[in-house]
Every structure is written in C-alpha cells, then in structure tokens.
CSV table of C-alpha atoms in Angstrom, one decimal:
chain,number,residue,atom,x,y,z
T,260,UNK,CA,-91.0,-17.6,119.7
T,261,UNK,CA,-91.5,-16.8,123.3
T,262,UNK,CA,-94.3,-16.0,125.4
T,263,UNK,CA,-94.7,-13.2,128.1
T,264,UNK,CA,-96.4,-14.6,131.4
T,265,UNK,CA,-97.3,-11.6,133.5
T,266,UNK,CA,-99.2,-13.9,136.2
T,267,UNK,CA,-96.1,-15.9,136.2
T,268,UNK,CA,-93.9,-13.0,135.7
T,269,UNK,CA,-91.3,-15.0,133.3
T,270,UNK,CA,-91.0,-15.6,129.7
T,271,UNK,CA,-91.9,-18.8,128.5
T,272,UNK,CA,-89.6,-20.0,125.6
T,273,UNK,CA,-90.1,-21.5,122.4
T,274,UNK,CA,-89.2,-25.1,123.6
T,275,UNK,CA,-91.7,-25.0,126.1
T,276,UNK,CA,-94.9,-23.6,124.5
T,277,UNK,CA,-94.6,-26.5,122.0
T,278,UNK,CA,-93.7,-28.9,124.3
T,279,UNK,CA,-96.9,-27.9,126.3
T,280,UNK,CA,-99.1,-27.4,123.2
T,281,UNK,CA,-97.7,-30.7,121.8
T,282,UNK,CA,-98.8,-33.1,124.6
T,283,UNK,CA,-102.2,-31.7,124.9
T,284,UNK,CA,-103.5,-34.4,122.1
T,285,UNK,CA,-101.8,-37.5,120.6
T,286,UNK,CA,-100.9,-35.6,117.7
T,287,UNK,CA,-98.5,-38.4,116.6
T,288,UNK,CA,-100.8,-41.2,117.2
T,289,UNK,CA,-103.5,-39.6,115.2
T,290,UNK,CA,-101.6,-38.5,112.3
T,291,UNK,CA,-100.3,-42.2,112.2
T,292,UNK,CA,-103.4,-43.5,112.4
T,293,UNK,CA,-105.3,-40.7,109.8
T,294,UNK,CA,-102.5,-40.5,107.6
T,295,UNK,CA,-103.9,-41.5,103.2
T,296,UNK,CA,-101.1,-42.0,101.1
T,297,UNK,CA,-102.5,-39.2,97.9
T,298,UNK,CA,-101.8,-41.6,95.3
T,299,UNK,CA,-103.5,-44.5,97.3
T,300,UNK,CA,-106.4,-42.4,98.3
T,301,UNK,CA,-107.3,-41.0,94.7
T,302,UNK,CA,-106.3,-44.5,92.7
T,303,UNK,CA,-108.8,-45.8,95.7
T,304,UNK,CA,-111.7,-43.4,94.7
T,305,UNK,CA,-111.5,-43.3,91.1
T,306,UNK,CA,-110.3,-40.1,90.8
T,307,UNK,CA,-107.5,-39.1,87.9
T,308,UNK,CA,-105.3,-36.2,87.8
T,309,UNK,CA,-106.7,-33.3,85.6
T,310,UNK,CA,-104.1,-32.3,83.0
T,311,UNK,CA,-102.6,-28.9,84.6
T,312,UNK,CA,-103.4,-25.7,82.7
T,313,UNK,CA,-100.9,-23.1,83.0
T,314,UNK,CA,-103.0,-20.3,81.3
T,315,UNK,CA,-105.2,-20.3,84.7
T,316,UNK,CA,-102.3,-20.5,87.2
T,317,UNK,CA,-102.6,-17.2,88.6
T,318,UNK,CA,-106.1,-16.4,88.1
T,319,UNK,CA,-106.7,-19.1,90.3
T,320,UNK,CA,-104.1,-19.0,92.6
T,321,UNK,CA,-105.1,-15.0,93.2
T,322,UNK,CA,-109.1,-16.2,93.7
T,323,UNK,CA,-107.9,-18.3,96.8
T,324,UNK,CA,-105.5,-15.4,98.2
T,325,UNK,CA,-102.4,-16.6,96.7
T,326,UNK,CA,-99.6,-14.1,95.4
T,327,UNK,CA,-96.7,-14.8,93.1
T,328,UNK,CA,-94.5,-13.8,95.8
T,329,UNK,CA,-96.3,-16.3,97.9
T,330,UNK,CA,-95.5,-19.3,95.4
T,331,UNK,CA,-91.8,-18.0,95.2
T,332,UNK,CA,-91.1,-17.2,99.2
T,333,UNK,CA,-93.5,-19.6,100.8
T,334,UNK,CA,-94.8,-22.2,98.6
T,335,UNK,CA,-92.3,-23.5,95.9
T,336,UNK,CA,-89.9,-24.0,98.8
T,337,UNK,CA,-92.1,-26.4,100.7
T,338,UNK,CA,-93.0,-28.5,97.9
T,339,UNK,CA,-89.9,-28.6,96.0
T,340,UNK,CA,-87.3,-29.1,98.4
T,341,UNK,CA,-89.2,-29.9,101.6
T,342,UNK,CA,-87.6,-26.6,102.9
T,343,UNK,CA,-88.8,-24.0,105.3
T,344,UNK,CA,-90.0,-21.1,103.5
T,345,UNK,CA,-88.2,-18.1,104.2
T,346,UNK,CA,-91.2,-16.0,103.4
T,347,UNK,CA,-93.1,-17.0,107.0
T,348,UNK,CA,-89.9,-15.5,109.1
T,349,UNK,CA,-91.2,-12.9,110.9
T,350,UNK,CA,-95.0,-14.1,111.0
T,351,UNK,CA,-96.4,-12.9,114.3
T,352,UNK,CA,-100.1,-14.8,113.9
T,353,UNK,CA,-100.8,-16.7,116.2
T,354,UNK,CA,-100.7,-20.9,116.3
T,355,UNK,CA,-104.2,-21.9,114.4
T,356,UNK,CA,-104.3,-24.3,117.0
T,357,UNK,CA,-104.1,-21.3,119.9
T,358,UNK,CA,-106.6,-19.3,118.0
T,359,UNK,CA,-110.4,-18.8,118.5
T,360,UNK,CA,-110.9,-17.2,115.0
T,361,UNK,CA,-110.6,-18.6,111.6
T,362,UNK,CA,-107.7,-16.6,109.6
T,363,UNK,CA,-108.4,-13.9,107.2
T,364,UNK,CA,-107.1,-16.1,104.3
T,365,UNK,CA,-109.7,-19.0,105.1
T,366,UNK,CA,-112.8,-17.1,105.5
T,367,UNK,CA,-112.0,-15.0,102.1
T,368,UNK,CA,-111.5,-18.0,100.8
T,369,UNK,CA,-114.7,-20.2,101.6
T,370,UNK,CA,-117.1,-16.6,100.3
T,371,UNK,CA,-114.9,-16.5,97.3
T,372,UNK,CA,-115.9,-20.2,96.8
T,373,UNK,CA,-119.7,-19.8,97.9
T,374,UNK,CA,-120.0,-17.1,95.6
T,375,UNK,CA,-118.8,-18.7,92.4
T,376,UNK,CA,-121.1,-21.9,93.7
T,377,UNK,CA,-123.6,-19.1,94.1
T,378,UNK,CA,-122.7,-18.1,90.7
T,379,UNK,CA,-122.5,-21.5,88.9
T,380,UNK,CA,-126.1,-22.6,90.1
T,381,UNK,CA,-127.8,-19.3,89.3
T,382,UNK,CA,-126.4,-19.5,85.7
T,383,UNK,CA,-127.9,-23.5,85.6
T,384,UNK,CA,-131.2,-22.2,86.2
C-alpha cells in the first residue's frame, strides 16, 4: 500500500502509514488488557456450543454476505492455518479504521438481521 500526498508532494509508503496509524492509540496495550480467552469467556457465562448443522451452512453464511468463494479464498485460510488469505490481494477499501462509513457488508448485514428480528416478533404476536 502507498499513499499519494499532493500537499506533500511524495508518496507515502506502506511502512509509514501503519507506523503513523499504529501509534495513534495503544493498540497493544488495549488488546492486552481486552483480550477473553473464547473458551474462558463462554465456560464463564454458561453458554455451550450448539451442535453445528451442516444442512444450514450456506443459507446462513449467504444471509450475512458470505460466498463459497469467500469461505475457500478468504475464510478457511485464516482459520485453518492462521494464513493470509489470498482472496483479499488486490482489495483497494480503505482501512475501517481510516474510514468515516460503515462497509457495505456491515450495514446489509445489521437490516438483514433487523428484519428477521422484525420478522420473528411479528410472527410471536
């Protein structure tokens, strides 16, 4: 990544965005202090894991955005082998944390999810 200053007139490289985006915050010292161990955190709260039902895999994975070709590029990658996913090469969007506006994927995803709660309640009544 690289960034074109025109007031500068240079081009910023990747190094040095990060560098200058990273000690902004205390990223690290948050995430140390923030960071719940999954199995500690749901053994904490009571919560057990549901029994995982294949049949509803991709209706579910589609209602939140998700494509098989994200789960093979993007996804399985990351949580198999810890990897970089070779599906994001080549994404332009900009840093969430640069960005004013919530991404695409997000806010489909939140009226997707108020419209089945939507949904659920009126069919309660």
């Amino acid at each position: 990544m690289f960034l074109v200053d025109f007031e500068e007139g240079r081009i910023i490289p990747d190094d040095e965005i990060k560098e200058k985006i990273a000690s902004q915050h205390p990223y690290g010292k948050w995430l140390e202090e923030n960071m719940e161990d999954l199995e500690t955190w749901t053994k904490n709260v009571g919560m057990k894991a549901q029994k995982f039902d294949f049949r509803n895999t991709n209706r579910r994975l589609n209602m939140f955005g998700y494509t098989s070709e994200t789960m093979e590029m993007i996804l399985i990658p990351m949580s198999v082998g810890g990897k970089e996913p070779l599906g994001s090469m080549g994404n332009d969007a900009a840093l969430a944390v640069l960005s004013q506006q919530v991404s695409e994927s997000r806010v489909a995803s939140r009226e997707r999810s108020e419209a089945s709660q939507q949904h659920q309640h009126s069919s309660c009544d």
